């Protein structure tokens, strides 16, 4: 039993309170707990919220060098709207984990406040953040104090010139500083996300691992997915999870850290029989769609039931037109039911989603 199921339906805090607290219209007293369950029987507990589509880097696998149009300010959810929808997710729909992402979430000026408000929700979810680390040197402490539980920092290379080529910005020192600040703020274990690309940084698996072991960061390699706006992804060029495993195995003995990874996308490997682990997220070559427990809210208030979904369901306009929390919850459920069984990347009919990763929220 997770989330709301552990709470009684006679909980003293009714949804009427929730509507008032989060700025939404007054709604009926709490109904029995609902669930975000799809037609294949999977239930979403993990909500990814994109706080902005903007970014201060231009990673080649995520964004074009220039020319991407940003969402106009009125299209973006306000802080109150974000917190209200998260509250609908946690209090009515059983969401237990909320990850804030983007674009670059540290670019949202009110981020610390948003983290504080989500952490203070009565059905408090675990709150985590995925960031490129730029600005974290200043924000890590306030974020931890506001209630942030976990953090993932993306870093694909340790080499300055490669970082510049890969992100089109000379900011690697900011990322190193951000990582250190996150650890110092107690956001441990700090996780590092790395995407390897052939001919770019595919020889760095071992170096990235040494760096993370040395600093006590938990490394996760992620296979590159077809989510770039330039549509330059190519299956044959992708560095696969098994290649990464082989590369790391030339230096370390890897043993499975868990018999069953549950809904976690990472296959976790214990390093040299120590407590340290490395994760490999083989989203493309070994999809984990059957155990997926994610749902996504874009920065402009659209629900996506999958990273690769080609359809989105609006909550923003419904909310602005006066929908109650229960009505929003039912819209969210309707958007979930139709979730496809798998991402279908290997299917000849596969089409990339219209929005790039930066706009969906990674
Ligand atoms: N800007 C933040 C960051 O970079 O961590 C958060 C958003 S970013 C879209 C979230 C994660 O998605 C990052 O770890 C990034 O490396 C990953 N990502 C972006 N595009 C990707 C792609 N095409 N394939 C695999 N991972 C990707
Ligand atoms: Fe920005 Fe993150 Fe995309 Fe890189 S991966 S361009 S840091 S949103």
PDB file of N, CA and C in Angstrom, residues 155 158 175-184 187-192 207-219 276:
ATOM      1  N   UNK A 155      26.217  15.090 -15.899  1.00  0.00           N
ATOM      2  CA  UNK A 155      27.598  15.385 -16.290  1.00  0.00           C
ATOM      3  C   UNK A 155      28.074  14.252 -17.190  1.00  0.00           C
ATOM      4  N   UNK A 158      34.360  14.651 -18.235  1.00  0.00           N
ATOM      5  CA  UNK A 158      35.199  15.343 -17.247  1.00  0.00           C
ATOM      6  C   UNK A 158      36.163  16.290 -17.946  1.00  0.00           C
ATOM      7  N   UNK A 175      29.570  23.111 -12.812  1.00  0.00           N
ATOM      8  CA  UNK A 175      28.967  21.809 -12.503  1.00  0.00           C
ATOM      9  C   UNK A 175      29.749  21.133 -11.375  1.00  0.00           C
ATOM     10  N   UNK A 176      31.073  21.170 -11.463  1.00  0.00           N
ATOM     11  CA  UNK A 176      31.894  20.586 -10.380  1.00  0.00           C
ATOM     12  C   UNK A 176      31.574  21.270  -9.048  1.00  0.00           C
ATOM     13  N   UNK A 177      31.488  22.609  -9.074  1.00  0.00           N
ATOM     14  CA  UNK A 177      31.182  23.346  -7.838  1.00  0.00           C
ATOM     15  C   UNK A 177      29.794  22.957  -7.310  1.00  0.00           C
ATOM     16  N   UNK A 178      28.869  22.814  -8.238  1.00  0.00           N
ATOM     17  CA  UNK A 178      27.498  22.455  -7.852  1.00  0.00           C
ATOM     18  C   UNK A 178      27.440  21.085  -7.196  1.00  0.00           C
ATOM     19  N   UNK A 179      28.186  20.136  -7.761  1.00  0.00           N
ATOM     20  CA  UNK A 179      28.225  18.780  -7.194  1.00  0.00           C
ATOM     21  C   UNK A 179      28.739  18.821  -5.756  1.00  0.00           C
ATOM     22  N   UNK A 180      29.832  19.545  -5.573  1.00  0.00           N
ATOM     23  CA  UNK A 180      30.426  19.640  -4.226  1.00  0.00           C
ATOM     24  C   UNK A 180      29.462  20.272  -3.243  1.00  0.00           C
ATOM     25  N   UNK A 181      28.781  21.337  -3.705  1.00  0.00           N
ATOM     26  CA  UNK A 181      27.838  22.037  -2.829  1.00  0.00           C
ATOM     27  C   UNK A 181      26.674  21.124  -2.454  1.00  0.00           C
ATOM     28  N   UNK A 182      26.222  20.309  -3.402  1.00  0.00           N
ATOM     29  CA  UNK A 182      25.098  19.407  -3.121  1.00  0.00           C
ATOM     30  C   UNK A 182      25.493  18.393  -2.047  1.00  0.00           C
ATOM     31  N   UNK A 183      26.706  17.852  -2.164  1.00  0.00           N
ATOM     32  CA  UNK A 183      27.170  16.891  -1.152  1.00  0.00           C
ATOM     33  C   UNK A 183      27.318  17.591   0.199  1.00  0.00           C
ATOM     34  N   UNK A 184      27.886  18.806   0.184  1.00  0.00           N
ATOM     35  CA  UNK A 184      28.092  19.541   1.441  1.00  0.00           C
ATOM     36  C   UNK A 184      26.766  19.900   2.096  1.00  0.00           C
ATOM     37  N   UNK A 187      22.789  16.487   0.529  1.00  0.00           N
ATOM     38  CA  UNK A 187      21.880  15.860  -0.441  1.00  0.00           C
ATOM     39  C   UNK A 187      22.483  14.542  -0.940  1.00  0.00           C
ATOM     40  N   UNK A 188      23.035  13.787  -0.022  1.00  0.00           N
ATOM     41  CA  UNK A 188      23.751  12.568  -0.399  1.00  0.00           C
ATOM     42  C   UNK A 188      22.817  11.364  -0.378  1.00  0.00           C
ATOM     43  N   UNK A 189      23.060  10.358  -1.159  1.00  0.00           N
ATOM     44  CA  UNK A 189      24.122  10.311  -2.156  1.00  0.00           C
ATOM     45  C   UNK A 189      23.740  11.134  -3.392  1.00  0.00           C
ATOM     46  N   UNK A 190      24.610  12.059  -3.765  1.00  0.00           N
ATOM     47  CA  UNK A 190      24.385  12.828  -4.985  1.00  0.00           C
ATOM     48  C   UNK A 190      24.510  11.873  -6.168  1.00  0.00           C
ATOM     49  N   UNK A 191      23.509  11.889  -7.031  1.00  0.00           N
ATOM     50  CA  UNK A 191      23.597  11.012  -8.205  1.00  0.00           C
ATOM     51  C   UNK A 191      24.091  11.810  -9.403  1.00  0.00           C
ATOM     52  N   UNK A 192      24.873  11.163 -10.231  1.00  0.00           N
ATOM     53  CA  UNK A 192      25.358  11.785 -11.462  1.00  0.00           C
ATOM     54  C   UNK A 192      24.769  11.010 -12.639  1.00  0.00           C
ATOM     55  N   UNK A 207      36.505   6.585 -16.501  1.00  0.00           N
ATOM     56  CA  UNK A 207      36.936   7.834 -15.850  1.00  0.00           C
ATOM     57  C   UNK A 207      35.790   8.458 -15.051  1.00  0.00           C
ATOM     58  N   UNK A 208      34.617   8.463 -15.642  1.00  0.00           N
ATOM     59  CA  UNK A 208      33.462   9.028 -14.921  1.00  0.00           C
ATOM     60  C   UNK A 208      33.204   8.230 -13.642  1.00  0.00           C
ATOM     61  N   UNK A 209      33.374   6.916 -13.747  1.00  0.00           N
ATOM     62  CA  UNK A 209      33.149   6.093 -12.557  1.00  0.00           C
ATOM     63  C   UNK A 209      34.198   6.374 -11.483  1.00  0.00           C
ATOM     64  N   UNK A 210      35.472   6.481 -11.891  1.00  0.00           N
ATOM     65  CA  UNK A 210      36.534   6.777 -10.897  1.00  0.00           C
ATOM     66  C   UNK A 210      36.223   8.099 -10.202  1.00  0.00           C
ATOM     67  N   UNK A 211      35.848   9.098 -10.995  1.00  0.00           N
ATOM     68  CA  UNK A 211      35.537  10.424 -10.452  1.00  0.00           C
ATOM     69  C   UNK A 211      34.405  10.315  -9.421  1.00  0.00           C
ATOM     70  N   UNK A 212      33.377   9.577  -9.766  1.00  0.00           N
ATOM     71  CA  UNK A 212      32.222   9.467  -8.857  1.00  0.00           C
ATOM     72  C   UNK A 212      32.580   8.671  -7.605  1.00  0.00           C
ATOM     73  N   UNK A 213      33.372   7.613  -7.776  1.00  0.00           N
ATOM     74  CA  UNK A 213      33.776   6.826  -6.602  1.00  0.00           C
ATOM     75  C   UNK A 213      34.602   7.687  -5.656  1.00  0.00           C
ATOM     76  N   UNK A 214      35.513   8.450  -6.251  1.00  0.00           N
ATOM     77  CA  UNK A 214      36.397   9.301  -5.455  1.00  0.00           C
ATOM     78  C   UNK A 214      35.606  10.321  -4.624  1.00  0.00           C
ATOM     79  N   UNK A 215      34.528  10.844  -5.212  1.00  0.00           N
ATOM     80  CA  UNK A 215      33.754  11.884  -4.520  1.00  0.00           C
ATOM     81  C   UNK A 215      32.509  11.352  -3.825  1.00  0.00           C
ATOM     82  N   UNK A 216      32.320  10.042  -3.885  1.00  0.00           N
ATOM     83  CA  UNK A 216      31.138   9.450  -3.269  1.00  0.00           C
ATOM     84  C   UNK A 216      29.841   9.852  -3.952  1.00  0.00           C
ATOM     85  N   UNK A 217      29.887  10.056  -5.257  1.00  0.00           N
ATOM     86  CA  UNK A 217      28.668  10.295  -6.019  1.00  0.00           C
ATOM     87  C   UNK A 217      28.215   8.953  -6.603  1.00  0.00           C
ATOM     88  N   UNK A 218      26.909   8.821  -6.796  1.00  0.00           N
ATOM     89  CA  UNK A 218      26.382   7.572  -7.356  1.00  0.00           C
ATOM     90  C   UNK A 218      26.135   7.774  -8.845  1.00  0.00           C
ATOM     91  N   UNK A 219      26.858   7.047  -9.672  1.00  0.00           N
ATOM     92  CA  UNK A 219      26.804   7.259 -11.119  1.00  0.00           C
ATOM     93  C   UNK A 219      25.724   6.403 -11.782  1.00  0.00           C
ATOM     94  N   UNK A 276      29.590   0.397  -2.932  1.00  0.00           N
ATOM     95  CA  UNK A 276      29.419   1.342  -4.045  1.00  0.00           C
ATOM     96  C   UNK A 276      28.729   0.653  -5.223  1.00  0.00           C
TER      97      UNK A 276
END
